[in-house]
Amino acid sequence: MKDKISIMIPEDKLMARIDELGKQITEDYKGEPIHLVGILKGSVFFMCALAERIDLPVTLDFMQVSSYGDQTQSSGVVRIHKDTDESLEGKNVLIVEDIIDSGRTMSYLLKILEARKPKSMKLATLLDKPSRRVCEVTADYTGFEVEDKFVIGFGLDFAQKYRNLPFIGVIDEIGDE
Ligand code: IMP
Ligand code: MG
């Protein structure tokens, strides 16, 4: 049997909301250049869609991090697997994340990146699960608040699968294939 998946946020709603976020960001930065830093791999789909909808000079960079801990809980100590290619100093940095859950990863990462003296630093997340928060992190731009369910699709994975689904889904039943 295959995993049973149901749709939580359909593609048209996702794209409409990312459209709004792009417009909001374009207004907020008032013509200034913006440097998007995507957190691999989950943020990639959101980052591409968002970047297309920002009408400002945009540059892109990526980081890959993991948080020590077991499979279900991050510890909050972040290991950097891939750092940004370019310096953040003096730039309007917008961190782009797929989902904020406990907030452990992001609160640690924000501290590290703030020390690199960006001109400004903000956080955009496609999804937020505020009911799971352990460390205080507030995104400046949030796509959707979601309930405490494990979600997949549009970049988010379950054991590296399902990142390519064009919607946000939930696994209702895990199959045996
Ligand atoms: P945090 O440190 O607990 O906030 O962990 C956030 C990271 O855990 C995210 O960047 C995701 O990679 C992963 N994550 C948290 N919740 C989910 C989920 O529902 N589906 C897929 N990945 C998740
Ligand atoms: Mg992530």
CSV table of C-alpha atoms and ligand atoms in Angstrom, one decimal:
chain,number,residue,atom,x,y,z
A,1,MET,CA,0.0,0.0,0.0
A,2,LYS,CA,1.2,3.5,-0.8
A,3,ASP,CA,1.2,6.3,1.9
A,4,LYS,CA,-2.3,8.0,2.1
A,5,ILE,CA,-2.0,11.7,1.6
A,6,SER,CA,-4.6,14.4,1.8
A,7,ILE,CA,-4.4,18.0,0.7
A,8,MET,CA,-4.1,20.6,3.5
A,9,ILE,CA,-3.3,23.7,1.4
A,10,PRO,CA,-4.0,23.4,-2.4
A,11,GLU,CA,-1.7,24.8,-5.0
A,12,ASP,CA,-3.9,27.8,-5.9
A,13,LYS,CA,-4.1,29.0,-2.3
A,14,LEU,CA,-0.3,28.6,-1.8
A,15,MET,CA,0.4,30.6,-4.9
A,16,ALA,CA,-2.1,33.3,-4.1
A,17,ARG,CA,-0.6,33.8,-0.6
A,18,ILE,CA,3.0,33.8,-1.9
A,19,ASP,CA,1.8,36.5,-4.4
A,20,GLU,CA,0.6,38.6,-1.4
A,21,LEU,CA,3.9,38.1,0.4
A,22,GLY,CA,5.9,39.2,-2.6
A,23,LYS,CA,3.8,42.4,-2.9
A,24,GLN,CA,4.2,43.1,0.8
A,25,ILE,CA,8.0,42.6,0.7
A,26,THR,CA,8.2,44.8,-2.5
A,27,GLU,CA,6.4,47.6,-0.6
A,28,ASP,CA,8.3,47.2,2.6
A,29,TYR,CA,11.8,47.4,1.2
A,30,LYS,CA,11.0,50.6,-0.9
A,31,GLY,CA,13.2,49.9,-3.8
A,32,GLU,CA,16.2,48.7,-1.8
A,33,PRO,CA,18.1,45.5,-3.0
A,34,ILE,CA,17.2,42.4,-1.0
A,35,HIS,CA,19.4,39.3,-0.4
A,36,LEU,CA,17.4,36.1,0.0
A,37,VAL,CA,19.1,33.3,2.0
A,38,GLY,CA,17.2,30.1,1.6
A,39,ILE,CA,17.7,27.2,4.1
A,40,LEU,CA,18.2,24.0,2.1
A,41,LYS,CA,16.5,21.9,1.1
A,42,GLY,CA,12.9,22.6,2.3
A,43,SER,CA,12.8,26.3,1.4
A,44,VAL,CA,13.7,25.9,-2.3
A,45,PHE,CA,10.2,25.8,-3.8
A,46,PHE,CA,9.0,28.7,-1.6
A,47,MET,CA,12.1,30.7,-2.3
A,48,CYS,CA,11.8,30.4,-6.1
A,49,ALA,CA,8.1,31.3,-6.1
A,50,LEU,CA,8.7,34.2,-3.7
A,51,ALA,CA,11.7,35.6,-5.6
A,52,GLU,CA,9.7,35.7,-8.8
A,53,ARG,CA,7.1,37.9,-7.1
A,54,ILE,CA,9.5,40.5,-5.5
A,55,ASP,CA,9.9,43.5,-7.7
A,56,LEU,CA,13.3,44.7,-6.4
A,57,PRO,CA,16.9,43.9,-7.2
A,58,VAL,CA,17.1,40.4,-5.7
A,59,THR,CA,20.2,38.2,-5.0
A,60,LEU,CA,20.1,34.6,-3.8
A,61,ASP,CA,22.2,32.5,-1.5
A,62,PHE,CA,21.7,29.3,0.4
A,63,MET,CA,22.7,27.6,3.7
A,64,GLN,CA,22.2,24.0,4.7
A,65,VAL,CA,22.0,23.4,8.4
A,66,SER,CA,20.9,20.5,10.7
A,67,SER,CA,20.0,20.6,14.3
A,68,TYR,CA,21.5,17.9,16.5
A,69,GLY,CA,18.9,15.7,18.1
A,70,ASP,CA,16.7,12.7,17.3
A,71,GLN,CA,14.3,12.4,14.4
A,72,THR,CA,11.4,14.0,16.0
A,73,GLN,CA,13.0,16.7,18.1
A,74,SER,CA,15.7,19.2,17.3
A,75,SER,CA,18.2,20.1,20.0
A,76,GLY,CA,18.8,23.7,19.1
A,77,VAL,CA,22.5,23.3,18.4
A,78,VAL,CA,22.9,23.9,14.8
A,79,ARG,CA,25.5,22.4,12.6
A,80,ILE,CA,26.3,24.3,9.4
A,81,HIS,CA,26.8,21.9,6.4
A,82,LYS,CA,26.9,24.6,3.8
A,83,ASP,CA,27.5,28.2,4.6
A,84,THR,CA,26.5,31.2,2.4
A,85,ASP,CA,28.8,31.9,-0.6
A,86,GLU,CA,28.7,35.6,0.0
A,87,SER,CA,29.2,37.8,3.1
A,88,LEU,CA,26.0,39.2,4.7
A,89,GLU,CA,27.6,42.4,5.9
A,90,GLY,CA,25.7,45.5,4.9
A,91,LYS,CA,23.0,43.6,3.0
A,92,ASN,CA,19.2,43.5,3.6
A,93,VAL,CA,19.0,39.9,4.4
A,94,LEU,CA,15.8,38.0,4.2
A,95,ILE,CA,16.1,34.4,5.6
A,96,VAL,CA,13.7,32.1,3.8
A,97,GLU,CA,12.5,28.9,5.7
A,98,ASP,CA,10.0,26.2,4.9
A,99,ILE,CA,8.5,25.8,8.4
A,100,ILE,CA,9.1,27.0,12.0
A,101,ASP,CA,8.2,24.3,14.4
A,102,SER,CA,9.9,24.4,17.9
A,103,GLY,CA,11.9,27.4,16.7
A,104,ARG,CA,15.1,25.9,18.0
A,105,THR,CA,16.9,25.8,14.7
A,106,MET,CA,15.9,29.3,13.7
A,107,SER,CA,16.6,31.0,17.0
A,108,TYR,CA,20.1,29.6,17.0
A,109,LEU,CA,20.7,30.4,13.3
A,110,LEU,CA,19.4,34.0,13.7
A,111,LYS,CA,21.9,34.7,16.5
A,112,ILE,CA,24.8,33.4,14.3
A,113,LEU,CA,23.7,35.5,11.3
A,114,GLU,CA,23.0,38.7,13.2
A,115,ALA,CA,26.6,38.7,14.3
A,116,ARG,CA,27.6,39.0,10.6
A,117,LYS,CA,26.4,42.6,10.6
A,118,PRO,CA,23.7,42.6,7.9
A,119,LYS,CA,22.2,46.1,7.2
A,120,SER,CA,18.8,44.5,8.2
A,121,MET,CA,17.7,40.9,8.8
A,122,LYS,CA,14.2,39.5,8.5
A,123,LEU,CA,12.6,36.1,8.4
A,124,ALA,CA,10.1,34.7,5.9
A,125,THR,CA,8.5,31.3,6.5
A,126,LEU,CA,6.0,29.5,4.3
A,127,LEU,CA,4.5,27.7,7.3
A,128,ASP,CA,4.4,28.2,11.0
A,129,LYS,CA,3.3,25.8,13.8
A,130,PRO,CA,3.1,28.3,16.7
A,131,SER,CA,1.6,25.6,19.1
A,132,ARG,CA,4.9,23.8,19.0
A,133,ARG,CA,7.1,26.7,19.9
A,134,VAL,CA,9.8,26.1,22.5
A,135,CYS,CA,12.2,29.0,21.5
A,136,GLU,CA,10.7,32.4,20.8
A,137,VAL,CA,11.0,33.1,17.1
A,138,THR,CA,8.6,35.4,15.2
A,139,ALA,CA,8.7,35.5,11.4
A,140,ASP,CA,8.3,38.8,9.7
A,141,TYR,CA,6.4,37.2,6.8
A,142,THR,CA,4.4,34.0,7.3
A,143,GLY,CA,2.5,32.2,4.6
A,144,PHE,CA,0.2,30.1,6.7
A,145,GLU,CA,-0.2,29.0,10.3
A,146,VAL,CA,-0.8,25.3,10.5
A,147,GLU,CA,-2.0,23.0,13.2
A,148,ASP,CA,0.3,20.5,14.9
A,149,LYS,CA,0.4,17.9,12.1
A,150,PHE,CA,3.4,16.6,10.1
A,151,VAL,CA,3.1,18.3,6.7
A,152,ILE,CA,4.8,17.5,3.4
A,153,GLY,CA,5.0,18.9,-0.1
A,154,PHE,CA,6.2,22.2,-1.8
A,155,GLY,CA,9.7,21.5,-0.4
A,156,LEU,CA,8.8,19.7,2.8
A,157,ASP,CA,9.8,16.1,3.1
A,158,PHE,CA,9.0,12.9,4.9
A,159,ALA,CA,12.2,10.8,4.8
A,160,GLN,CA,13.3,12.9,1.8
A,161,LYS,CA,10.2,12.1,-0.2
A,162,TYR,CA,7.3,14.3,-1.4
A,163,ARG,CA,9.2,17.6,-1.7
A,164,ASN,CA,8.0,17.8,-5.3
A,165,LEU,CA,4.2,17.8,-4.5
A,166,PRO,CA,2.7,21.1,-5.7
A,167,PHE,CA,0.5,21.4,-2.6
A,168,ILE,CA,0.9,21.1,1.2
A,169,GLY,CA,-0.3,17.7,2.3
A,170,VAL,CA,-0.6,15.5,5.4
A,171,ILE,CA,0.2,11.8,5.5
A,172,ASP,CA,-3.0,10.2,6.9
A,173,GLU,CA,-1.6,6.6,6.8
A,174,ILE,CA,1.9,5.4,6.3
A,175,GLY,CA,2.0,2.6,3.7
A,176,ASP,CA,4.4,-0.4,3.4
A,177,GLU,CA,5.9,0.3,-0.1
B,1,IMP,P1,12.6,23.4,14.6
B,1,IMP,O1,14.0,23.6,15.0
B,1,IMP,O2,11.8,22.5,15.5
B,1,IMP,O3,11.8,24.7,14.4
B,1,IMP,O4,12.7,22.6,13.2
B,1,IMP,C1,12.3,23.2,12.1
B,1,IMP,C2,12.7,22.2,10.9
B,1,IMP,O5,12.2,20.9,11.1
B,1,IMP,C3,12.1,22.7,9.6
B,1,IMP,O6,13.1,23.5,9.0
B,1,IMP,C4,11.9,21.4,8.9
B,1,IMP,O7,13.0,21.0,8.2
B,1,IMP,C5,11.6,20.4,10.0
B,1,IMP,N1,10.1,20.2,10.2
B,1,IMP,C6,9.4,20.6,11.2
B,1,IMP,N2,8.1,20.3,11.1
B,1,IMP,C7,8.0,19.7,9.9
B,1,IMP,C8,6.9,19.1,9.2
B,1,IMP,O8,5.7,19.1,9.6
B,1,IMP,N3,7.2,18.5,8.0
B,1,IMP,C9,8.4,18.5,7.5
B,1,IMP,N4,9.5,19.0,8.1
B,1,IMP,C10,9.3,19.6,9.3
B,2,MG,MG,14.3,23.0,7.3
